[in-house]
mmCIF file of C-alpha atoms in Angstrom:
data_model
loop_
_atom_site.group_PDB
_atom_site.id
_atom_site.type_symbol
_atom_site.label_atom_id
_atom_site.label_comp_id
_atom_site.label_asym_id
_atom_site.label_seq_id
_atom_site.Cartn_x
_atom_site.Cartn_y
_atom_site.Cartn_z
ATOM 1 C CA UNK Q 7 59.263 45.774 -118.862
ATOM 2 C CA UNK Q 8 59.688 43.009 -116.367
ATOM 3 C CA UNK Q 9 63.033 41.690 -115.284
ATOM 4 C CA UNK Q 10 63.774 38.163 -116.417
ATOM 5 C CA UNK Q 11 65.996 37.411 -113.426
ATOM 6 C CA UNK Q 12 64.585 35.206 -110.630
ATOM 7 C CA UNK Q 13 64.001 36.756 -107.239
ATOM 8 C CA UNK Q 14 66.926 36.569 -104.940
ATOM 9 C CA UNK Q 15 66.886 34.105 -101.932
ATOM 10 C CA UNK Q 16 67.301 36.903 -99.393
ATOM 11 C CA UNK Q 17 64.213 37.516 -97.203
ATOM 12 C CA UNK Q 18 63.129 40.810 -96.129
ATOM 13 C CA UNK Q 19 63.097 41.430 -92.399
ATOM 14 C CA UNK Q 20 59.680 41.136 -90.524
ATOM 15 C CA UNK Q 21 57.848 44.256 -89.949
ATOM 16 C CA UNK Q 22 56.624 45.517 -86.599
ATOM 17 C CA UNK Q 23 53.049 44.469 -87.256
ATOM 18 C CA UNK Q 24 54.082 40.934 -88.053
ATOM 19 C CA UNK Q 25 56.145 40.620 -84.824
ATOM 20 C CA UNK Q 26 53.165 41.836 -82.749
ATOM 21 C CA UNK Q 27 50.856 39.251 -84.419
ATOM 22 C CA UNK Q 28 53.317 36.425 -83.640
ATOM 23 C CA UNK Q 29 53.596 37.482 -79.957
ATOM 24 C CA UNK Q 30 49.865 37.653 -79.641
ATOM 25 C CA UNK Q 31 49.455 34.177 -81.116
ATOM 26 C CA UNK Q 32 52.059 32.640 -78.746
ATOM 27 C CA UNK Q 33 50.519 34.426 -75.787
ATOM 28 C CA UNK Q 34 47.084 33.060 -76.685
ATOM 29 C CA UNK Q 35 48.458 29.514 -76.957
ATOM 30 C CA UNK Q 36 50.182 29.864 -73.592
ATOM 31 C CA UNK Q 37 47.007 31.072 -71.985
ATOM 32 C CA UNK Q 38 45.078 28.109 -73.351
ATOM 33 C CA UNK Q 39 47.790 25.689 -72.211
ATOM 34 C CA UNK Q 40 47.846 27.236 -68.738
ATOM 35 C CA UNK Q 41 44.045 26.981 -68.494
ATOM 36 C CA UNK Q 42 44.050 23.329 -69.570
ATOM 37 C CA UNK Q 43 46.769 22.335 -67.103
ATOM 38 C CA UNK Q 44 44.998 24.145 -64.262
ATOM 39 C CA UNK Q 45 41.811 22.137 -64.865
ATOM 40 C CA UNK Q 46 43.448 18.699 -65.146
ATOM 41 C CA UNK Q 47 47.209 18.594 -64.463
ATOM 42 C CA UNK Q 48 47.332 14.844 -65.316
ATOM 43 C CA UNK Q 49 46.768 15.570 -68.966
ATOM 44 C CA UNK Q 50 50.434 16.534 -69.320
ATOM 45 C CA UNK Q 51 51.479 13.052 -68.127
ATOM 46 C CA UNK Q 52 53.024 11.284 -71.092
ATOM 47 C CA UNK Q 53 51.411 7.990 -70.053
ATOM 48 C CA UNK Q 54 47.967 9.475 -70.643
ATOM 49 C CA UNK Q 55 48.759 10.596 -74.161
ATOM 50 C CA UNK Q 56 47.250 8.443 -76.896
ATOM 51 C CA UNK Q 57 48.824 8.501 -80.325
ATOM 52 C CA UNK Q 58 47.110 7.643 -83.588
ATOM 53 C CA UNK Q 59 47.454 4.171 -85.115
ATOM 54 C CA UNK Q 60 49.723 5.551 -87.795
ATOM 55 C CA UNK Q 61 52.667 5.327 -85.435
ATOM 56 C CA UNK Q 62 54.745 2.161 -85.229
ATOM 57 C CA UNK Q 63 53.429 0.655 -81.866
ATOM 58 C CA UNK Q 64 50.227 0.859 -79.823
ATOM 59 C CA UNK Q 65 50.138 2.609 -76.477
ATOM 60 C CA UNK Q 66 51.744 0.674 -73.645
ATOM 61 C CA UNK Q 67 49.353 -0.514 -70.890
ATOM 62 C CA UNK Q 68 50.286 0.136 -67.323
ATOM 63 C CA UNK Q 69 52.511 -2.569 -65.733
ATOM 64 C CA UNK Q 70 50.522 -2.780 -62.488
ATOM 65 C CA UNK Q 71 46.847 -3.757 -62.705
ATOM 66 C CA UNK Q 72 46.225 -1.901 -59.496
ATOM 67 C CA UNK Q 73 46.490 1.494 -61.294
ATOM 68 C CA UNK Q 74 43.146 2.630 -62.471
ATOM 69 C CA UNK Q 75 42.832 3.950 -66.005
ATOM 70 C CA UNK Q 76 39.947 6.076 -67.294
ATOM 71 C CA UNK Q 77 37.276 4.021 -68.872
ATOM 72 C CA UNK Q 78 36.135 4.460 -72.443
ATOM 73 C CA UNK Q 79 32.976 6.389 -72.963
ATOM 74 C CA UNK Q 80 31.254 3.315 -74.287
ATOM 75 C CA UNK Q 81 31.664 1.296 -71.060
ATOM 76 C CA UNK Q 82 28.734 0.787 -68.659
ATOM 77 C CA UNK Q 83 28.574 2.994 -65.585
ATOM 78 C CA UNK Q 84 29.639 1.311 -62.348
ATOM 79 C CA UNK Q 85 27.201 0.830 -59.592
ATOM 80 C CA UNK Q 86 27.709 3.323 -56.795
ATOM 81 C CA UNK Q 87 27.864 0.382 -54.365
ATOM 82 C CA UNK Q 88 30.779 -1.228 -56.161
ATOM 83 C CA UNK Q 89 34.132 -0.876 -54.441
ATOM 84 C CA UNK Q 90 37.391 -1.193 -56.382
ATOM 85 C CA UNK Q 91 39.927 -3.230 -54.437
ATOM 86 C CA UNK Q 92 43.494 -2.808 -55.714
ATOM 87 C CA UNK Q 93 45.421 -5.977 -56.319
ATOM 88 C CA UNK Q 94 48.161 -7.192 -54.077
ATOM 89 C CA UNK Q 95 51.524 -5.662 -54.597
ATOM 90 C CA UNK Q 96 54.141 -7.776 -56.317
ATOM 91 C CA UNK Q 97 56.704 -6.721 -53.697
ATOM 92 C CA UNK Q 98 57.205 -9.435 -51.088
ATOM 93 C CA UNK Q 99 56.397 -8.302 -47.538
ATOM 94 C CA UNK Q 100 59.283 -7.693 -45.288
ATOM 95 C CA UNK Q 101 59.171 -9.588 -41.998
ATOM 96 C CA UNK Q 102 59.104 -7.638 -38.752
ATOM 97 C CA UNK Q 103 62.327 -6.945 -37.018
ATOM 98 C CA UNK Q 104 62.100 -8.231 -33.463
ATOM 99 C CA UNK Q 105 58.991 -9.148 -31.491
ATOM 100 C CA UNK Q 106 55.643 -7.820 -32.440
ATOM 101 C CA UNK Q 107 54.302 -5.483 -29.865
ATOM 102 C CA UNK Q 108 50.523 -5.432 -29.402
ATOM 103 C CA UNK Q 109 48.871 -2.205 -30.390
ATOM 104 C CA UNK Q 110 47.061 -0.542 -27.637
ATOM 105 C CA UNK Q 111 44.407 -0.181 -28.813
ATOM 106 C CA UNK Q 112 44.653 -2.078 -32.191
ATOM 107 C CA UNK Q 113 44.075 0.040 -35.220
ATOM 108 C CA UNK Q 114 40.485 -0.141 -36.448
ATOM 109 C CA UNK Q 115 39.116 -1.750 -33.313
ATOM 110 C CA UNK Q 116 36.358 -0.022 -31.362
ATOM 111 C CA UNK Q 117 37.336 -0.140 -27.765
ATOM 112 C CA UNK Q 118 34.525 -0.229 -25.261
ATOM 113 C CA UNK Q 119 35.629 1.131 -21.918
ATOM 114 C CA UNK Q 120 35.208 -1.480 -19.192
ATOM 115 C CA UNK Q 121 32.396 -0.974 -16.668
ATOM 116 C CA UNK Q 122 33.515 0.606 -13.497
ATOM 117 C CA UNK Q 123 33.925 -1.856 -10.675
ATOM 118 C CA UNK Q 124 31.247 -1.071 -8.138
ATOM 119 C CA UNK Q 125 32.382 -0.935 -4.609
ATOM 120 C CA UNK Q 126 31.184 -4.048 -3.017
ATOM 121 C CA UNK Q 127 29.061 -3.509 0.059
ATOM 122 C CA UNK Q 128 28.246 -6.322 2.430
ATOM 123 C CA UNK Q 129 24.662 -7.493 2.373
ATOM 124 C CA UNK Q 130 22.661 -6.191 5.363
ATOM 125 C CA UNK Q 131 22.337 -8.689 8.103
ATOM 126 C CA UNK Q 132 18.639 -9.586 8.301
ATOM 127 C CA UNK Q 133 17.243 -11.162 11.353
ATOM 128 C CA UNK Q 134 14.891 -14.108 10.722
ATOM 129 C CA UNK Q 135 11.330 -13.012 10.742
ATOM 130 C CA UNK Q 136 9.504 -13.985 13.790
ATOM 131 C CA UNK Q 137 6.115 -15.512 13.445
ATOM 132 C CA UNK Q 138 3.293 -12.990 13.504
ATOM 133 C CA UNK Q 139 1.892 -13.006 16.984
ATOM 134 C CA UNK Q 140 -1.594 -14.265 17.124
ATOM 135 C CA UNK Q 141 -4.314 -12.083 18.637
ATOM 136 C CA UNK Q 142 -4.638 -13.455 22.110
ATOM 137 C CA UNK Q 143 -7.622 -12.983 24.268
ATOM 138 C CA UNK Q 144 -7.446 -9.980 26.574
ATOM 139 C CA UNK Q 145 -5.448 -10.775 29.671
ATOM 140 C CA UNK Q 146 -6.179 -9.790 33.237
ATOM 141 C CA UNK Q 147 -2.667 -8.778 34.128
ATOM 142 C CA UNK Q 148 -2.337 -5.167 32.859
ATOM 143 C CA UNK Q 149 -5.499 -3.903 34.619
ATOM 144 C CA UNK Q 150 -4.855 -2.591 38.105
ATOM 145 C CA UNK Q 151 -7.251 -0.656 40.386
ATOM 146 C CA UNK Q 152 -6.345 0.508 43.846
ATOM 147 C CA UNK Q 153 -9.924 -0.201 45.062
ATOM 148 C CA UNK Q 154 -10.257 -3.649 43.428
ATOM 149 C CA UNK Q 155 -7.876 -6.065 45.230
ATOM 150 C CA UNK Q 156 -6.938 -9.420 43.847
ATOM 151 C CA UNK Q 157 -9.337 -11.238 46.121
ATOM 152 C CA UNK Q 158 -12.288 -8.942 45.449
ATOM 153 C CA UNK Q 159 -15.329 -11.101 44.589
ATOM 154 C CA UNK Q 160 -16.107 -9.262 41.280
ATOM 155 C CA UNK Q 161 -12.535 -8.643 40.178
ATOM 156 C CA UNK Q 162 -12.511 -11.250 37.301
ATOM 157 C CA UNK Q 163 -15.643 -9.666 35.807
ATOM 158 C CA UNK Q 164 -14.446 -6.092 36.278
ATOM 159 C CA UNK Q 165 -11.017 -6.640 34.791
ATOM 160 C CA UNK Q 166 -12.380 -8.499 31.734
ATOM 161 C CA UNK Q 167 -14.893 -5.712 30.922
ATOM 162 C CA UNK Q 168 -12.344 -2.930 31.435
ATOM 163 C CA UNK Q 169 -9.896 -4.747 29.152
ATOM 164 C CA UNK Q 170 -12.600 -5.023 26.492
ATOM 165 C CA UNK Q 171 -13.440 -1.314 26.923
ATOM 166 C CA UNK Q 172 -16.990 -1.914 28.080
ATOM 167 C CA UNK Q 173 -16.224 0.280 31.092
ATOM 168 C CA UNK Q 174 -14.410 3.360 29.815
ATOM 169 C CA UNK Q 175 -15.003 6.238 32.278
ATOM 170 C CA UNK Q 176 -12.266 5.544 34.798
ATOM 171 C CA UNK Q 177 -10.230 8.112 36.725
ATOM 172 C CA UNK Q 178 -7.482 8.050 39.336
ATOM 173 C CA UNK Q 179 -6.927 4.295 38.814
ATOM 174 C CA UNK Q 180 -10.089 3.582 40.643
ATOM 175 C CA UNK Q 181 -13.138 1.540 39.559
ATOM 176 C CA UNK Q 182 -15.460 2.551 42.479
ATOM 177 C CA UNK Q 183 -17.105 -0.908 42.568
ATOM 178 C CA UNK Q 184 -19.561 -0.150 45.382
ATOM 179 C CA UNK Q 185 -20.948 3.085 43.863
ATOM 180 C CA UNK Q 186 -24.507 2.978 42.508
ATOM 181 C CA UNK Q 187 -25.225 2.685 38.754
ATOM 182 C CA UNK Q 188 -27.645 5.057 36.939
ATOM 183 C CA UNK Q 189 -29.946 4.177 34.102
ATOM 184 C CA UNK Q 190 -27.941 6.329 31.656
ATOM 185 C CA UNK Q 191 -24.707 4.561 32.704
ATOM 186 C CA UNK Q 192 -26.312 1.184 32.186
ATOM 187 C CA UNK Q 193 -27.495 2.327 28.683
ATOM 188 C CA UNK Q 194 -23.832 3.116 27.806
ATOM 189 C CA UNK Q 195 -22.624 -0.305 28.918
ATOM 190 C CA UNK Q 196 -25.383 -2.094 27.021
ATOM 191 C CA UNK Q 197 -24.626 -0.090 23.878
ATOM 192 C CA UNK Q 198 -20.956 -1.122 23.935
ATOM 193 C CA UNK Q 199 -21.684 -4.762 24.598
ATOM 194 C CA UNK Q 200 -24.330 -4.962 21.809
ATOM 195 C CA UNK Q 201 -23.140 -2.420 19.245
ATOM 196 C CA UNK Q 202 -23.744 -4.859 16.359
ATOM 197 C CA UNK Q 203 -27.345 -5.649 17.299
ATOM 198 C CA UNK Q 204 -30.036 -4.399 14.866
ATOM 199 C CA UNK Q 205 -32.971 -2.345 16.142
ATOM 200 C CA UNK Q 206 -36.358 -4.053 16.621
ATOM 201 C CA UNK Q 207 -38.339 -1.062 17.846
ATOM 202 C CA UNK Q 208 -38.849 2.586 16.946
ATOM 203 C CA UNK Q 209 -36.986 5.226 19.035
ATOM 204 C CA UNK Q 210 -38.842 7.138 21.728
ATOM 205 C CA UNK Q 211 -38.561 10.872 22.076
ATOM 206 C CA UNK Q 212 -38.198 11.110 25.842
ATOM 207 C CA UNK Q 213 -38.866 14.512 27.222
ATOM 208 C CA UNK Q 214 -36.142 14.250 29.865
ATOM 209 C CA UNK Q 215 -33.401 13.230 27.374
ATOM 210 C CA UNK Q 216 -31.962 16.072 25.371
ATOM 211 C CA UNK Q 217 -30.797 15.384 21.836
ATOM 212 C CA UNK Q 218 -27.388 16.909 22.592
ATOM 213 C CA UNK Q 219 -26.928 14.846 25.704
ATOM 214 C CA UNK Q 220 -23.921 12.528 25.772
ATOM 215 C CA UNK Q 221 -26.174 9.619 26.767
ATOM 216 C CA UNK Q 222 -28.847 10.252 24.084
ATOM 217 C CA UNK Q 223 -27.310 7.916 21.499
ATOM 218 C CA UNK Q 224 -26.856 5.063 24.043
ATOM 219 C CA UNK Q 225 -30.417 5.490 25.317
ATOM 220 C CA UNK Q 226 -31.844 5.334 21.798
ATOM 221 C CA UNK Q 227 -29.783 2.180 21.118
ATOM 222 C CA UNK Q 228 -30.937 0.343 24.250
ATOM 223 C CA UNK Q 229 -34.577 1.289 23.577
ATOM 224 C CA UNK Q 230 -34.628 0.303 19.858
ATOM 225 C CA UNK Q 231 -32.805 -3.004 20.466
ATOM 226 C CA UNK Q 232 -35.251 -3.978 23.199
ATOM 227 C CA UNK Q 233 -33.166 -3.764 26.361
ATOM 228 C CA UNK Q 234 -34.687 -0.803 28.224
ATOM 229 C CA UNK Q 235 -38.062 0.939 28.344
ATOM 230 C CA UNK Q 236 -39.189 4.258 29.630
ATOM 231 C CA UNK Q 237 -41.555 5.258 32.409
ATOM 232 C CA UNK Q 238 -45.061 6.640 32.097
ATOM 233 C CA UNK Q 239 -45.435 10.217 30.933
ATOM 234 C CA UNK Q 240 -42.749 9.649 28.302
ATOM 235 C CA UNK Q 241 -39.837 9.734 30.782
ATOM 236 C CA UNK Q 242 -36.591 7.769 30.763
ATOM 237 C CA UNK Q 243 -35.120 9.096 34.022
ATOM 238 C CA UNK Q 244 -31.502 8.844 32.977
ATOM 239 C CA UNK Q 245 -30.054 10.027 36.320
ATOM 240 C CA UNK Q 246 -32.058 7.640 38.424
ATOM 241 C CA UNK Q 247 -30.161 4.885 40.260
ATOM 242 C CA UNK Q 248 -31.241 1.623 38.736
ATOM 243 C CA UNK Q 249 -32.404 -1.232 41.029
ATOM 244 C CA UNK Q 250 -31.075 -4.724 40.508
ATOM 245 C CA UNK Q 251 -34.382 -6.059 39.203
ATOM 246 C CA UNK Q 252 -34.390 -3.610 36.328
ATOM 247 C CA UNK Q 253 -30.801 -4.623 35.344
ATOM 248 C CA UNK Q 254 -31.839 -8.307 35.293
ATOM 249 C CA UNK Q 255 -35.073 -7.536 33.363
ATOM 250 C CA UNK Q 256 -33.209 -5.365 30.827
ATOM 251 C CA UNK Q 257 -30.683 -8.073 30.039
ATOM 252 C CA UNK Q 258 -33.366 -10.728 29.698
ATOM 253 C CA UNK Q 259 -35.417 -8.536 27.465
ATOM 254 C CA UNK Q 260 -32.537 -7.621 25.168
ATOM 255 C CA UNK Q 261 -31.476 -11.301 24.807
ATOM 256 C CA UNK Q 262 -35.175 -12.299 24.355
ATOM 257 C CA UNK Q 263 -34.991 -14.905 27.068
ATOM 258 C CA UNK Q 264 -38.067 -16.869 28.135
ATOM 259 C CA UNK Q 265 -38.427 -19.299 31.054
ATOM 260 C CA UNK Q 266 -38.504 -22.985 30.113
ATOM 261 C CA UNK Q 267 -40.452 -23.943 33.270
ATOM 262 C CA UNK Q 268 -42.912 -22.289 35.546
ATOM 263 C CA UNK Q 269 -41.412 -19.014 36.798
ATOM 264 C CA UNK Q 270 -42.571 -19.555 40.383
ATOM 265 C CA UNK Q 271 -40.640 -22.819 40.521
ATOM 266 C CA UNK Q 272 -37.429 -21.190 39.361
ATOM 267 C CA UNK Q 273 -37.776 -18.375 41.836
ATOM 268 C CA UNK Q 274 -37.792 -20.830 44.712
ATOM 269 C CA UNK Q 275 -34.021 -20.462 44.704
ATOM 270 C CA UNK Q 276 -34.370 -17.046 46.406
ATOM 271 C CA UNK Q 277 -35.249 -16.516 49.956
ATOM 272 C CA UNK Q 278 -36.701 -13.100 49.198
ATOM 273 C CA UNK Q 279 -38.603 -14.135 45.993
ATOM 274 C CA UNK Q 280 -41.772 -12.427 47.260
ATOM 275 C CA UNK Q 281 -40.125 -9.070 46.744
ATOM 276 C CA UNK Q 282 -39.800 -9.550 43.000
ATOM 277 C CA UNK Q 283 -42.363 -7.263 41.201
ATOM 278 C CA UNK Q 284 -45.021 -9.110 39.256
ATOM 279 C CA UNK Q 285 -44.096 -7.515 35.941
ATOM 280 C CA UNK Q 286 -40.510 -8.880 36.383
ATOM 281 C CA UNK Q 287 -41.205 -12.482 37.463
ATOM 282 C CA UNK Q 288 -40.736 -14.094 34.059
ATOM 283 C CA UNK Q 289 -37.722 -11.905 33.327
ATOM 284 C CA UNK Q 290 -35.982 -12.848 36.561
ATOM 285 C CA UNK Q 291 -36.820 -16.529 36.074
ATOM 286 C CA UNK Q 292 -35.462 -16.623 32.486
ATOM 287 C CA UNK Q 293 -32.298 -14.730 33.482
ATOM 288 C CA UNK Q 294 -31.779 -17.195 36.337
ATOM 289 C CA UNK Q 295 -32.022 -20.095 33.953
ATOM 290 C CA UNK Q 296 -29.482 -18.487 31.628
ATOM 291 C CA UNK Q 297 -26.961 -17.994 34.420
ATOM 292 C CA UNK Q 298 -27.008 -14.149 34.243
ATOM 293 C CA UNK Q 299 -28.044 -13.444 37.877
ATOM 294 C CA UNK Q 300 -25.097 -12.868 40.233
ATOM 295 C CA UNK Q 301 -25.810 -12.363 43.961
ATOM 296 C CA UNK Q 302 -23.335 -11.158 46.539
ATOM 297 C CA UNK Q 303 -22.696 -11.822 49.442
ATOM 298 C CA UNK Q 304 -25.307 -14.680 49.417
ATOM 299 C CA UNK Q 305 -26.315 -16.483 46.280
ATOM 300 C CA UNK Q 306 -29.894 -17.187 47.607
ATOM 301 C CA UNK Q 307 -30.455 -13.513 48.387
ATOM 302 C CA UNK Q 308 -31.726 -11.740 45.300
ATOM 303 C CA UNK Q 309 -32.390 -8.217 46.769
ATOM 304 C CA UNK Q 310 -34.368 -7.185 43.688
ATOM 305 C CA UNK Q 311 -35.228 -3.635 44.783
ATOM 306 C CA UNK Q 312 -31.754 -2.771 46.072
ATOM 307 C CA UNK Q 313 -29.778 -0.260 43.974
ATOM 308 C CA UNK Q 314 -27.295 -2.029 41.751
ATOM 309 C CA UNK Q 315 -23.651 -1.303 42.338
ATOM 310 C CA UNK Q 316 -21.029 -1.005 39.578
ATOM 311 C CA UNK Q 317 -19.529 -4.307 40.627
ATOM 312 C CA UNK Q 318 -22.873 -6.153 40.510
ATOM 313 C CA UNK Q 319 -23.683 -4.684 37.056
ATOM 314 C CA UNK Q 320 -20.248 -5.664 35.785
ATOM 315 C CA UNK Q 321 -20.806 -9.301 36.892
ATOM 316 C CA UNK Q 322 -24.215 -9.553 35.255
ATOM 317 C CA UNK Q 323 -23.182 -7.748 32.020
ATOM 318 C CA UNK Q 324 -20.288 -10.232 31.707
ATOM 319 C CA UNK Q 325 -22.614 -13.198 32.209
ATOM 320 C CA UNK Q 326 -24.935 -11.816 29.507
ATOM 321 C CA UNK Q 327 -21.989 -11.603 27.064
ATOM 322 C CA UNK Q 328 -20.999 -15.136 27.962
ATOM 323 C CA UNK Q 329 -24.538 -16.274 27.180
ATOM 324 C CA UNK Q 330 -24.182 -14.902 23.632
ATOM 325 C CA UNK Q 331 -20.685 -16.328 23.245
ATOM 326 C CA UNK Q 332 -18.879 -12.993 23.250
ATOM 327 C CA UNK Q 333 -16.661 -13.905 26.210
ATOM 328 C CA UNK Q 334 -15.699 -17.219 27.881
ATOM 329 C CA UNK Q 335 -17.785 -18.272 30.812
ATOM 330 C CA UNK Q 336 -16.312 -17.710 34.304
ATOM 331 C CA UNK Q 337 -16.914 -19.864 37.299
ATOM 332 C CA UNK Q 338 -17.931 -17.996 40.423
ATOM 333 C CA UNK Q 339 -19.637 -19.033 43.621
ATOM 334 C CA UNK Q 340 -21.936 -16.044 43.308
ATOM 335 C CA UNK Q 341 -23.471 -16.965 39.930
ATOM 336 C CA UNK Q 342 -26.962 -18.443 40.519
ATOM 337 C CA UNK Q 343 -27.423 -21.903 39.034
ATOM 338 C CA UNK Q 344 -30.950 -23.111 38.501
ATOM 339 C CA UNK Q 345 -32.148 -26.297 40.198
ATOM 340 C CA UNK Q 346 -32.312 -29.424 38.042
ATOM 341 C CA UNK Q 347 -35.867 -30.440 37.433
ATOM 342 C CA UNK Q 348 -36.624 -33.949 38.660
ATOM 343 C CA UNK Q 349 -38.439 -36.232 36.207
#
């Protein structure tokens, strides 16, 4: 039979199991709250809390427009290039106290270090350029020979040829003007005076001229260019002293000179004209007309068969070069001048 009295208002104390369940619940809530605040501490800020519309007033917007608020999910995404510039502060700027000191360097300015000042060096003193010296003709002054005095009859010819290196084999500051001239030596002089001349004949293989001889090249040149010839039996006789008539004939042959008048008439200049070999008459006459023949000590004395000296060969070699325009002509009382033909 149930009691008809209502239950009394006194509660029974909580059991141990109920206390443990309550502690576990609070602990779980604390852990969740701790985890949330660790992820985003700003969520606890009261200004970020949004209350439902059931309350009396809507949420208050921030007073300063410069504070950024999270955008609603429905808003468009900002472009990454857009930069948010906060508005100016409502606080009036405070004027500087005292003079404004310049910042050194100013904040935000890229300072380029000045270029180092180079040590100034004086410009080098340059002397004015002198005009380039012109190539003068060889002068007589530097050449000196103990055996060729200033008043020697052939000195102008000798000095000019030595200065032009036509004569090259000189020793002891002597020229030896009165020594005889050999055929090989004459070939060397002719080669140096006519080195640009082209050959007109075939070379001859002389049996008395060795290929390794120092004079072989000069002999071949004088033969192929028409200056010299050999003797019978295929001989050149390089060591033979050459007579004057052969020197005159060689120069006339190489220059291809021919007499303009009768040879016998031209040879009337010489008192010993009968001594000129027949084979050389035209050669001597043409060389006389060209002004190549030089006779010392008498201009009318040809001495055709006399051995030519180094001085005599130098004089006639120079006159041959003057004939071709290689050197200026020289006046000398020993140069033979042809007689003017009377009309």
